PDB file of C-alpha atoms in Angstrom:
ATOM      1  CA  MET A   1       0.000   0.000   0.000  1.00 53.00           C
ATOM      2  CA  LYS A   2       2.762   2.359   0.977  1.00 51.00           C
ATOM      3  CA  LYS A   3       4.584   1.532  -2.246  1.00 54.00           C
ATOM      4  CA  THR A   4       1.445   2.351  -4.254  1.00 56.00           C
ATOM      5  CA  ILE A   5       1.004   5.745  -2.537  1.00 54.00           C
ATOM      6  CA  LEU A   6       4.681   6.596  -3.018  1.00 52.00           C
ATOM      7  CA  LEU A   7       4.489   5.670  -6.702  1.00 52.00           C
ATOM      8  CA  SER A   8       1.398   7.843  -7.177  1.00 55.00           C
ATOM      9  CA  ILE A   9       3.126  10.835  -5.573  1.00 56.00           C
ATOM     10  CA  MET A  10       6.167  10.376  -7.803  1.00 56.00           C
ATOM     11  CA  LEU A  11       3.980  10.184 -10.917  1.00 57.00           C
ATOM     12  CA  LEU A  12       2.085  13.339  -9.881  1.00 55.00           C
ATOM     13  CA  GLN A  13       5.368  15.216  -9.367  1.00 62.00           C
ATOM     14  CA  CYS A  14       6.529  14.133 -12.828  1.00 57.00           C
ATOM     15  CA  VAL A  15       3.298  15.399 -14.405  1.00 53.00           C
ATOM     16  CA  LEU A  16       3.565  18.757 -12.609  1.00 52.00           C
ATOM     17  CA  LEU A  17       7.217  19.138 -13.576  1.00 54.00           C
ATOM     18  CA  SER A  18       6.412  18.297 -17.177  1.00 57.00           C
ATOM     19  CA  ALA A  19       3.634  20.916 -17.229  1.00 54.00           C
ATOM     20  CA  GLN A  20       5.940  23.573 -15.759  1.00 58.00           C
ATOM     21  CA  ASN A  21       8.615  22.877 -18.376  1.00 61.00           C
ATOM     22  CA  LYS A  22       6.203  22.839 -21.304  1.00 70.00           C
ATOM     23  CA  VAL A  23       7.388  25.163 -24.086  1.00 71.00           C
ATOM     24  CA  GLN A  24       4.940  27.906 -25.073  1.00 74.00           C
ATOM     25  CA  ILE A  25       5.286  30.158 -28.104  1.00 70.00           C
ATOM     26  CA  ARG A  26       3.806  33.610 -27.534  1.00 74.00           C
ATOM     27  CA  LEU A  27       2.988  35.664 -30.602  1.00 69.00           C
ATOM     28  CA  THR A  28       4.100  39.287 -30.621  1.00 74.00           C
ATOM     29  CA  ALA A  29       1.403  41.955 -30.867  1.00 78.00           C
ATOM     30  CA  ALA A  30       0.347  42.723 -34.448  1.00 78.00           C
ATOM     31  CA  SER A  31       0.040  46.396 -33.491  1.00 86.00           C
ATOM     32  CA  PRO A  32       2.284  47.141 -30.495  1.00 88.00           C
ATOM     33  CA  ALA A  33       0.947  49.641 -27.970  1.00 90.00           C
ATOM     34  CA  SER A  34       2.906  52.843 -27.511  1.00 93.00           C
ATOM     35  CA  SER A  35       2.750  56.103 -25.614  1.00 96.00           C
ATOM     36  CA  PHE A  36       4.994  59.105 -25.130  1.00 97.00           C
ATOM     37  CA  GLU A  37       4.910  62.458 -23.377  1.00 97.00           C
ATOM     38  CA  GLN A  38       6.526  65.595 -24.732  1.00 98.00           C
ATOM     39  CA  GLU A  39       6.825  69.124 -23.361  1.00 97.00           C
ATOM     40  CA  VAL A  40       5.936  71.831 -25.858  1.00 97.00           C
ATOM     41  CA  GLY A  41       6.424  75.226 -24.249  1.00 95.00           C
ATOM     42  CA  SER A  42       4.702  74.960 -20.881  1.00 95.00           C
ATOM     43  CA  ALA A  43       2.302  72.208 -22.037  1.00 97.00           C
ATOM     44  CA  LYS A  44       2.818  68.505 -21.414  1.00 98.00           C
ATOM     45  CA  ILE A  45       1.312  66.544 -24.298  1.00 98.00           C
ATOM     46  CA  LYS A  46       0.835  62.773 -24.164  1.00 98.00           C
ATOM     47  CA  ILE A  47      -0.060  60.497 -27.076  1.00 98.00           C
ATOM     48  CA  THR A  48      -1.297  56.924 -26.552  1.00 97.00           C
ATOM     49  CA  TYR A  49      -1.782  54.763 -29.646  1.00 97.00           C
ATOM     50  CA  SER A  50      -1.148  51.413 -31.325  1.00 96.00           C
ATOM     51  CA  ARG A  51       1.370  50.912 -34.124  1.00 96.00           C
ATOM     52  CA  PRO A  52       0.345  48.589 -36.972  1.00 95.00           C
ATOM     53  CA  LEU A  53       2.944  47.363 -39.483  1.00 96.00           C
ATOM     54  CA  VAL A  54       2.855  47.516 -43.268  1.00 96.00           C
ATOM     55  CA  ARG A  55       3.757  43.814 -43.666  1.00 95.00           C
ATOM     56  CA  GLY A  56       3.883  44.003 -47.462  1.00 95.00           C
ATOM     57  CA  ARG A  57       0.422  45.515 -47.812  1.00 95.00           C
ATOM     58  CA  LYS A  58      -0.689  48.614 -49.708  1.00 96.00           C
ATOM     59  CA  ILE A  59      -1.804  50.964 -46.951  1.00 97.00           C
ATOM     60  CA  PHE A  60      -3.458  54.184 -48.065  1.00 97.00           C
ATOM     61  CA  GLY A  61      -6.212  53.725 -50.580  1.00 95.00           C
ATOM     62  CA  GLU A  62      -6.551  49.996 -49.764  1.00 96.00           C
ATOM     63  CA  LEU A  63      -6.018  48.824 -46.164  1.00 96.00           C
ATOM     64  CA  VAL A  64      -6.913  52.359 -45.067  1.00 97.00           C
ATOM     65  CA  PRO A  65      -9.531  53.484 -47.605  1.00 96.00           C
ATOM     66  CA  PHE A  66      -9.674  57.069 -48.808  1.00 97.00           C
ATOM     67  CA  GLU A  67     -12.593  59.251 -47.720  1.00 97.00           C
ATOM     68  CA  LYS A  68     -13.499  57.005 -44.781  1.00 97.00           C
ATOM     69  CA  LEU A  69     -13.161  57.510 -41.028  1.00 97.00           C
ATOM     70  CA  TRP A  70     -10.003  55.934 -39.628  1.00 97.00           C
ATOM     71  CA  ARG A  71      -8.939  55.403 -36.009  1.00 95.00           C
ATOM     72  CA  THR A  72      -5.472  56.791 -36.905  1.00 97.00           C
ATOM     73  CA  GLY A  73      -3.673  53.710 -35.687  1.00 94.00           C
ATOM     74  CA  ALA A  74      -4.979  50.310 -34.596  1.00 95.00           C
ATOM     75  CA  SER A  75      -6.827  48.643 -31.706  1.00 91.00           C
ATOM     76  CA  ASP A  76      -8.285  51.257 -29.329  1.00 94.00           C
ATOM     77  CA  CYS A  77      -8.662  54.828 -30.518  1.00 94.00           C
ATOM     78  CA  THR A  78      -5.623  57.094 -30.486  1.00 97.00           C
ATOM     79  CA  VAL A  79      -5.727  59.457 -27.487  1.00 97.00           C
ATOM     80  CA  ILE A  80      -4.109  62.870 -27.089  1.00 98.00           C
ATOM     81  CA  THR A  81      -3.872  64.445 -23.627  1.00 98.00           C
ATOM     82  CA  THR A  82      -2.727  68.001 -22.944  1.00 98.00           C
ATOM     83  CA  SER A  83      -2.029  69.491 -19.516  1.00 98.00           C
ATOM     84  CA  GLU A  84      -3.146  72.957 -20.603  1.00 97.00           C
ATOM     85  CA  ASP A  85      -4.883  74.715 -23.473  1.00 98.00           C
ATOM     86  CA  ILE A  86      -2.866  74.526 -26.693  1.00 98.00           C
ATOM     87  CA  TYR A  87      -3.217  75.545 -30.309  1.00 98.00           C
ATOM     88  CA  PHE A  88      -3.899  72.368 -32.284  1.00 98.00           C
ATOM     89  CA  GLY A  89      -4.234  72.888 -36.009  1.00 96.00           C
ATOM     90  CA  ASN A  90      -4.462  76.654 -35.351  1.00 87.00           C
ATOM     91  CA  SER A  91      -7.507  76.348 -33.054  1.00 96.00           C
ATOM     92  CA  ILE A  92      -7.557  76.204 -29.262  1.00 97.00           C
ATOM     93  CA  LEU A  93      -7.789  72.708 -27.788  1.00 98.00           C
ATOM     94  CA  LYS A  94      -8.771  72.858 -24.126  1.00 98.00           C
ATOM     95  CA  ALA A  95      -6.783  70.947 -21.501  1.00 98.00           C
ATOM     96  CA  GLY A  96      -7.948  67.333 -21.247  1.00 98.00           C
ATOM     97  CA  SER A  97      -7.962  63.998 -23.080  1.00 98.00           C
ATOM     98  CA  TYR A  98      -9.403  63.418 -26.551  1.00 98.00           C
ATOM     99  CA  SER A  99      -9.598  60.728 -29.207  1.00 97.00           C
ATOM    100  CA  MET A 100      -8.074  61.542 -32.581  1.00 97.00           C
ATOM    101  CA  PHE A 101      -9.524  60.263 -35.839  1.00 98.00           C
ATOM    102  CA  SER A 102      -8.796  61.105 -39.451  1.00 98.00           C
ATOM    103  CA  ILE A 103     -10.235  60.841 -42.940  1.00 98.00           C
ATOM    104  CA  PRO A 104      -7.323  60.277 -45.352  1.00 98.00           C
ATOM    105  CA  SER A 105      -7.625  61.296 -48.995  1.00 97.00           C
ATOM    106  CA  ILE A 106      -5.186  61.522 -51.893  1.00 95.00           C
ATOM    107  CA  ASN A 107      -3.942  65.081 -51.288  1.00 95.00           C
ATOM    108  CA  GLU A 108      -5.022  65.962 -47.747  1.00 97.00           C
ATOM    109  CA  TRP A 109      -6.370  64.522 -44.508  1.00 98.00           C
ATOM    110  CA  THR A 110      -9.223  65.658 -42.335  1.00 98.00           C
ATOM    111  CA  ILE A 111      -8.148  65.561 -38.687  1.00 98.00           C
ATOM    112  CA  ILE A 112     -10.906  64.995 -36.136  1.00 98.00           C
ATOM    113  CA  VAL A 113     -10.675  65.518 -32.366  1.00 98.00           C
ATOM    114  CA  ASN A 114     -13.450  63.913 -30.309  1.00 98.00           C
ATOM    115  CA  THR A 115     -14.241  63.845 -26.592  1.00 98.00           C
ATOM    116  CA  ASP A 116     -14.911  60.074 -26.398  1.00 97.00           C
ATOM    117  CA  THR A 117     -11.678  58.287 -25.429  1.00 97.00           C
ATOM    118  CA  THR A 118     -13.298  54.917 -24.624  1.00 95.00           C
ATOM    119  CA  LEU A 119     -13.740  53.673 -28.187  1.00 94.00           C
ATOM    120  CA  HIS A 120     -12.242  50.584 -29.773  1.00 92.00           C
ATOM    121  CA  GLY A 121     -11.342  51.836 -33.219  1.00 85.00           C
ATOM    122  CA  GLU A 122     -14.181  53.668 -34.951  1.00 89.00           C
ATOM    123  CA  THR A 123     -16.894  51.562 -33.266  1.00 90.00           C
ATOM    124  CA  GLY A 124     -19.354  53.839 -31.491  1.00 94.00           C
ATOM    125  CA  TYR A 125     -17.897  57.039 -32.935  1.00 96.00           C
ATOM    126  CA  ASP A 126     -20.343  59.943 -32.575  1.00 97.00           C
ATOM    127  CA  GLU A 127     -19.755  63.013 -34.721  1.00 96.00           C
ATOM    128  CA  LYS A 128     -21.727  65.097 -32.211  1.00 97.00           C
ATOM    129  CA  LYS A 129     -18.840  64.672 -29.764  1.00 98.00           C
ATOM    130  CA  ASP A 130     -16.300  66.258 -32.128  1.00 98.00           C
ATOM    131  CA  VAL A 131     -14.584  69.349 -30.765  1.00 98.00           C
ATOM    132  CA  MET A 132     -12.762  70.219 -33.984  1.00 97.00           C
ATOM    133  CA  ARG A 133     -12.211  69.205 -37.599  1.00 97.00           C
ATOM    134  CA  PHE A 134      -9.599  70.642 -39.924  1.00 98.00           C
ATOM    135  CA  LYS A 135      -7.620  69.692 -43.023  1.00 97.00           C
ATOM    136  CA  VAL A 136      -3.863  69.248 -43.372  1.00 98.00           C
ATOM    137  CA  PRO A 137      -1.925  68.620 -46.597  1.00 97.00           C
ATOM    138  CA  LEU A 138      -0.341  65.256 -47.320  1.00 96.00           C
ATOM    139  CA  GLU A 139       3.387  64.935 -47.987  1.00 96.00           C
ATOM    140  CA  LYS A 140       5.034  62.048 -49.821  1.00 95.00           C
ATOM    141  CA  LYS A 141       8.338  60.923 -48.282  1.00 93.00           C
ATOM    142  CA  THR A 142      11.306  59.099 -49.778  1.00 94.00           C
ATOM    143  CA  ASN A 143      11.737  57.250 -46.478  1.00 93.00           C
ATOM    144  CA  PHE A 144       9.587  54.164 -45.986  1.00 96.00           C
ATOM    145  CA  TYR A 145       7.912  53.805 -42.583  1.00 96.00           C
ATOM    146  CA  GLU A 146       7.149  50.134 -41.921  1.00 97.00           C
ATOM    147  CA  THR A 147       5.678  50.960 -38.502  1.00 97.00           C
ATOM    148  CA  PHE A 148       2.863  53.476 -38.064  1.00 97.00           C
ATOM    149  CA  THR A 149       4.398  56.394 -36.156  1.00 98.00           C
ATOM    150  CA  ILE A 150       3.146  59.489 -34.359  1.00 98.00           C
ATOM    151  CA  GLU A 151       5.744  61.942 -33.067  1.00 97.00           C
ATOM    152  CA  LEU A 152       6.007  65.501 -31.741  1.00 97.00           C
ATOM    153  CA  ASN A 153       8.989  67.201 -33.330  1.00 96.00           C
ATOM    154  CA  ASP A 154      10.430  70.458 -34.706  1.00 97.00           C
ATOM    155  CA  ILE A 155       9.931  72.120 -31.311  1.00 97.00           C
ATOM    156  CA  ASN A 156      11.227  75.683 -31.079  1.00 96.00           C
ATOM    157  CA  SER A 157      11.756  78.277 -28.353  1.00 94.00           C
ATOM    158  CA  LYS A 158       8.350  79.859 -29.013  1.00 95.00           C
ATOM    159  CA  GLY A 159       6.639  76.631 -27.955  1.00 96.00           C
ATOM    160  CA  GLU A 160       5.742  75.657 -31.525  1.00 97.00           C
ATOM    161  CA  ALA A 161       5.944  72.098 -32.857  1.00 98.00           C
ATOM    162  CA  PHE A 162       4.467  69.654 -35.344  1.00 98.00           C
ATOM    163  CA  LEU A 163       2.606  66.476 -34.512  1.00 98.00           C
ATOM    164  CA  LYS A 164       3.629  64.181 -37.361  1.00 98.00           C
ATOM    165  CA  ILE A 165       1.758  61.089 -38.543  1.00 98.00           C
ATOM    166  CA  LEU A 166       3.928  58.794 -40.669  1.00 98.00           C
ATOM    167  CA  TRP A 167       3.249  55.474 -42.353  1.00 97.00           C
ATOM    168  CA  GLU A 168       4.314  53.874 -45.612  1.00 97.00           C
ATOM    169  CA  ASN A 169       5.583  56.848 -47.693  1.00 96.00           C
ATOM    170  CA  THR A 170       3.034  59.287 -46.284  1.00 97.00           C
ATOM    171  CA  MET A 171       3.337  62.082 -43.729  1.00 98.00           C
ATOM    172  CA  VAL A 172       0.892  64.667 -42.448  1.00 98.00           C
ATOM    173  CA  LYS A 173       1.900  67.443 -40.046  1.00 97.00           C
ATOM    174  CA  ILE A 174      -0.400  69.091 -37.515  1.00 98.00           C
ATOM    175  CA  PRO A 175       0.750  72.476 -36.128  1.00 98.00           C
ATOM    176  CA  VAL A 176       0.892  72.517 -32.328  1.00 98.00           C
ATOM    177  CA  LYS A 177       1.667  75.524 -30.147  1.00 97.00           C
ATOM    178  CA  SER A 178       1.739  76.222 -26.429  1.00 97.00           C
ATOM    179  CA  ILE A 179      -0.214  79.272 -25.234  1.00 96.00           C
ATOM    180  CA  GLU A 180       2.812  80.240 -23.119  1.00 95.00           C
ATOM    181  CA  ASP A 181       4.197  82.484 -25.860  1.00 95.00           C
ATOM    182  CA  ASP A 182       0.923  84.441 -26.045  1.00 95.00           C
ATOM    183  CA  THR A 183       0.920  84.802 -22.247  1.00 95.00           C
ATOM    184  CA  ILE A 184       4.478  86.137 -22.108  1.00 96.00           C
ATOM    185  CA  LEU A 185       3.929  88.566 -24.987  1.00 97.00           C
ATOM    186  CA  ALA A 186       0.781  89.843 -23.260  1.00 97.00           C
ATOM    187  CA  LEU A 187       2.774  90.484 -20.060  1.00 96.00           C
ATOM    188  CA  ILE A 188       5.439  92.343 -22.037  1.00 97.00           C
ATOM    189  CA  GLU A 189       2.758  94.422 -23.734  1.00 96.00           C
ATOM    190  CA  GLN A 190       1.028  95.218 -20.435  1.00 97.00           C
ATOM    191  CA  HIS A 191       3.989  95.973 -18.177  1.00 96.00           C
ATOM    192  CA  ILE A 192       6.754  97.138 -20.483  1.00 96.00           C
ATOM    193  CA  ILE A 193       5.391  98.478 -23.775  1.00 95.00           C
ATOM    194  CA  LYS A 194       2.303 100.147 -22.282  1.00 96.00           C
ATOM    195  CA  GLY A 195       3.180 100.220 -18.580  1.00 95.00           C
ATOM    196  CA  LYS A 196       6.719 101.651 -19.038  1.00 95.00           C
ATOM    197  CA  THR A 197       7.993  99.588 -16.117  1.00 93.00           C
ATOM    198  CA  GLN A 198      10.983 100.696 -14.063  1.00 95.00           C
ATOM    199  CA  ASP A 199      11.733  97.126 -13.000  1.00 97.00           C
ATOM    200  CA  ASP A 200      15.188  96.284 -14.362  1.00 97.00           C
ATOM    201  CA  THR A 201      14.677  92.531 -13.860  1.00 97.00           C
ATOM    202  CA  LEU A 202      11.492  92.578 -15.928  1.00 97.00           C
ATOM    203  CA  LEU A 203      13.208  94.587 -18.666  1.00 97.00           C
ATOM    204  CA  PHE A 204      16.041  92.045 -18.756  1.00 98.00           C
ATOM    205  CA  GLN A 205      13.598  89.113 -18.896  1.00 97.00           C
ATOM    206  CA  ALA A 206      11.727  90.716 -21.790  1.00 97.00           C
ATOM    207  CA  ALA A 207      14.956  91.356 -23.690  1.00 97.00           C
ATOM    208  CA  ASN A 208      16.130  87.814 -23.043  1.00 97.00           C
ATOM    209  CA  TYR A 209      12.809  86.403 -24.275  1.00 97.00           C
ATOM    210  CA  TYR A 210      12.989  88.449 -27.464  1.00 97.00           C
ATOM    211  CA  PHE A 211      16.547  87.195 -27.990  1.00 97.00           C
ATOM    212  CA  SER A 212      15.779  83.532 -27.326  1.00 96.00           C
ATOM    213  CA  THR A 213      12.698  83.586 -29.570  1.00 96.00           C
ATOM    214  CA  ASN A 214      14.459  85.489 -32.380  1.00 95.00           C
ATOM    215  CA  ARG A 215      12.283  88.597 -32.224  1.00 96.00           C
ATOM    216  CA  ASP A 216      13.123  92.315 -32.440  1.00 97.00           C
ATOM    217  CA  TYR A 217      16.805  92.421 -31.375  1.00 98.00           C
ATOM    218  CA  LYS A 218      16.995  96.212 -31.542  1.00 97.00           C
ATOM    219  CA  GLN A 219      14.084  96.539 -29.132  1.00 97.00           C
ATOM    220  CA  ALA A 220      15.749  94.030 -26.818  1.00 98.00           C
ATOM    221  CA  ILE A 221      18.886  96.208 -26.711  1.00 98.00           C
ATOM    222  CA  ILE A 222      16.785  99.277 -25.849  1.00 97.00           C
ATOM    223  CA  TRP A 223      15.287  97.400 -22.880  1.00 98.00           C
ATOM    224  CA  LEU A 224      18.741  96.257 -21.759  1.00 98.00           C
ATOM    225  CA  LEU A 225      20.091  99.807 -21.853  1.00 98.00           C
ATOM    226  CA  GLU A 226      17.152 100.891 -19.672  1.00 97.00           C
ATOM    227  CA  ALA A 227      17.842  98.003 -17.282  1.00 97.00           C
ATOM    228  CA  GLU A 228      21.533  98.988 -17.058  1.00 97.00           C
ATOM    229  CA  LYS A 229      20.601 102.556 -16.125  1.00 97.00           C
ATOM    230  CA  LEU A 230      18.372 101.242 -13.332  1.00 97.00           C
ATOM    231  CA  ASN A 231      20.942  98.718 -12.108  1.00 97.00           C
ATOM    232  CA  PRO A 232      24.444  99.414 -13.462  1.00 97.00           C
ATOM    233  CA  LYS A 233      26.082  96.740 -11.264  1.00 96.00           C
ATOM    234  CA  ASN A 234      24.386  93.729 -12.847  1.00 97.00           C
ATOM    235  CA  PHE A 235      26.822  91.799 -15.050  1.00 97.00           C
ATOM    236  CA  TYR A 236      24.113  89.931 -16.956  1.00 97.00           C
ATOM    237  CA  TYR A 237      22.612  93.027 -18.574  1.00 98.00           C
ATOM    238  CA  PRO A 238      25.662  94.179 -20.610  1.00 97.00           C
ATOM    239  CA  ASN A 239      26.635  90.541 -21.149  1.00 97.00           C
ATOM    240  CA  LEU A 240      23.337  89.840 -22.924  1.00 98.00           C
ATOM    241  CA  ARG A 241      23.633  93.128 -24.794  1.00 98.00           C
ATOM    242  CA  GLN A 242      27.019  92.145 -26.258  1.00 97.00           C
ATOM    243  CA  LYS A 243      25.543  88.852 -27.484  1.00 97.00           C
ATOM    244  CA  ILE A 244      22.620  90.571 -29.200  1.00 98.00           C
ATOM    245  CA  ALA A 245      24.781  93.336 -30.703  1.00 97.00           C
ATOM    246  CA  SER A 246      27.112  90.715 -32.172  1.00 97.00           C
ATOM    247  CA  GLU A 247      24.141  88.930 -33.738  1.00 96.00           C
ATOM    248  CA  LEU A 248      23.226  92.250 -35.364  1.00 97.00           C
ATOM    249  CA  LYS A 249      26.877  92.549 -36.502  1.00 96.00           C
ATOM    250  CA  ASP A 250      27.022  95.833 -34.588  1.00 96.00           C
ATOM    251  CA  TYR A 251      30.548  95.101 -33.412  1.00 96.00           C
ATOM    252  CA  SER A 252      31.372  98.542 -32.012  1.00 95.00           C
ATOM    253  CA  ASN A 253      28.433  98.369 -29.583  1.00 96.00           C
ATOM    254  CA  ALA A 254      29.170  94.691 -28.899  1.00 96.00           C
ATOM    255  CA  ILE A 255      32.723  95.637 -27.880  1.00 95.00           C
ATOM    256  CA  ALA A 256      31.487  98.490 -25.688  1.00 96.00           C
ATOM    257  CA  ALA A 257      28.975  96.217 -23.915  1.00 97.00           C
ATOM    258  CA  ALA A 258      31.562  93.441 -23.501  1.00 96.00           C
ATOM    259  CA  LYS A 259      34.030  95.851 -21.848  1.00 96.00           C
ATOM    260  CA  ILE A 260      31.371  96.883 -19.320  1.00 97.00           C
ATOM    261  CA  ALA A 261      30.587  93.221 -18.683  1.00 96.00           C
ATOM    262  CA  ILE A 262      34.319  92.492 -18.122  1.00 96.00           C
ATOM    263  CA  THR A 263      34.579  95.252 -15.513  1.00 96.00           C
ATOM    264  CA  LEU A 264      31.624  93.808 -13.604  1.00 96.00           C
ATOM    265  CA  ALA A 265      32.848  90.225 -14.043  1.00 94.00           C
ATOM    266  CA  ASP A 266      36.253  91.184 -12.632  1.00 93.00           C
ATOM    267  CA  LYS A 267      34.620  92.293  -9.370  1.00 91.00           C
ATOM    268  CA  GLU A 268      33.036  88.831  -9.099  1.00 88.00           C
ATOM    269  CA  LYS A 269      36.322  87.089 -10.066  1.00 91.00           C
ATOM    270  CA  MET A 270      34.705  85.440 -13.107  1.00 93.00           C
ATOM    271  CA  LYS A 271      38.037  84.513 -14.670  1.00 93.00           C
ATOM    272  CA  SER A 272      36.859  82.144 -17.436  1.00 95.00           C
ATOM    273  CA  THR A 273      34.085  84.533 -18.472  1.00 96.00           C
ATOM    274  CA  ILE A 274      36.553  87.388 -18.745  1.00 94.00           C
ATOM    275  CA  GLU A 275      38.807  85.271 -20.968  1.00 96.00           C
ATOM    276  CA  ILE A 276      35.888  84.461 -23.274  1.00 96.00           C
ATOM    277  CA  LEU A 277      34.824  88.115 -23.518  1.00 96.00           C
ATOM    278  CA  ASN A 278      38.376  89.300 -24.219  1.00 95.00           C
ATOM    279  CA  LYS A 279      38.634  86.705 -27.015  1.00 96.00           C
ATOM    280  CA  ARG A 280      35.367  87.964 -28.509  1.00 96.00           C
ATOM    281  CA  ILE A 281      36.535  91.559 -28.374  1.00 95.00           C
ATOM    282  CA  ALA A 282      39.760  90.629 -30.172  1.00 94.00           C
ATOM    283  CA  ASP A 283      37.800  88.791 -32.873  1.00 94.00           C
ATOM    284  CA  TRP A 284      35.357  91.672 -33.331  1.00 95.00           C
ATOM    285  CA  GLU A 285      38.193  94.201 -33.620  1.00 92.00           C
ATOM    286  CA  ILE A 286      39.750  92.124 -36.404  1.00 90.00           C
ATOM    287  CA  ILE A 287      36.384  91.865 -38.211  1.00 91.00           C
ATOM    288  CA  SER A 288      35.793  95.612 -37.844  1.00 85.00           C
ATOM    289  CA  LYS A 289      39.127  96.412 -39.469  1.00 83.00           C
ATOM    290  CA  ASN A 290      38.481  94.229 -42.519  1.00 76.00           C
TER     291      ASN A 290
END
């Protein structure tokens, strides 16, 4: 009896071990899930979508028919989330999460933003829940994109970017812009242009913003000169002024501003900065003579 019980236990252990060691082949997802988050200006924008593959098929005009609603991806609907109001296709998209659909055609796409983010593909889509529709031109690319791709790129200092949709040899670009630039320009208009502020820090910040966003350099220099009159001991004011003057190729004023910056930097024992400024002055003097 004991031998029978022992044999049964040994057989059971063998069966369990065999089951544990059984080889299983797991198929990879046909349309891998993906998500990314990207800062654009002060906005945080997140895209969640699935990425189907070409796999030798003709995509646009066949697998994805022209003039028909498309989920813009695969599986569940593509979702865009923004932490604050943004310009999306030149219209304001309020902070929140939205589904993104499209209607591809030969020369342009219709982009659709909808409030329902629970959909699987186009199933249950309700046009009444659209918050915007707009058209973007189609671009043919020499690169071949095997995997459906959405990316946020070409970001600049003004908080502008493009949301790009790429698949096969096709690309469409949606303009995206943070509202931060509008907010800052409104503050400059209110406090500096109209308000004639006597705050040297604010004048410097406005000049620096104009410089970093490639706006009116001459106006930026005017604000810096005002800031220097209000606070002549601040190294950063003439230092920024020499950078902007050199961009304008106004080397005489760049040299003058750099010399003031060197005097202030010397008091703070900024040795490496002084060396850099002296090198710039020498270069500008050579350029001015030629």
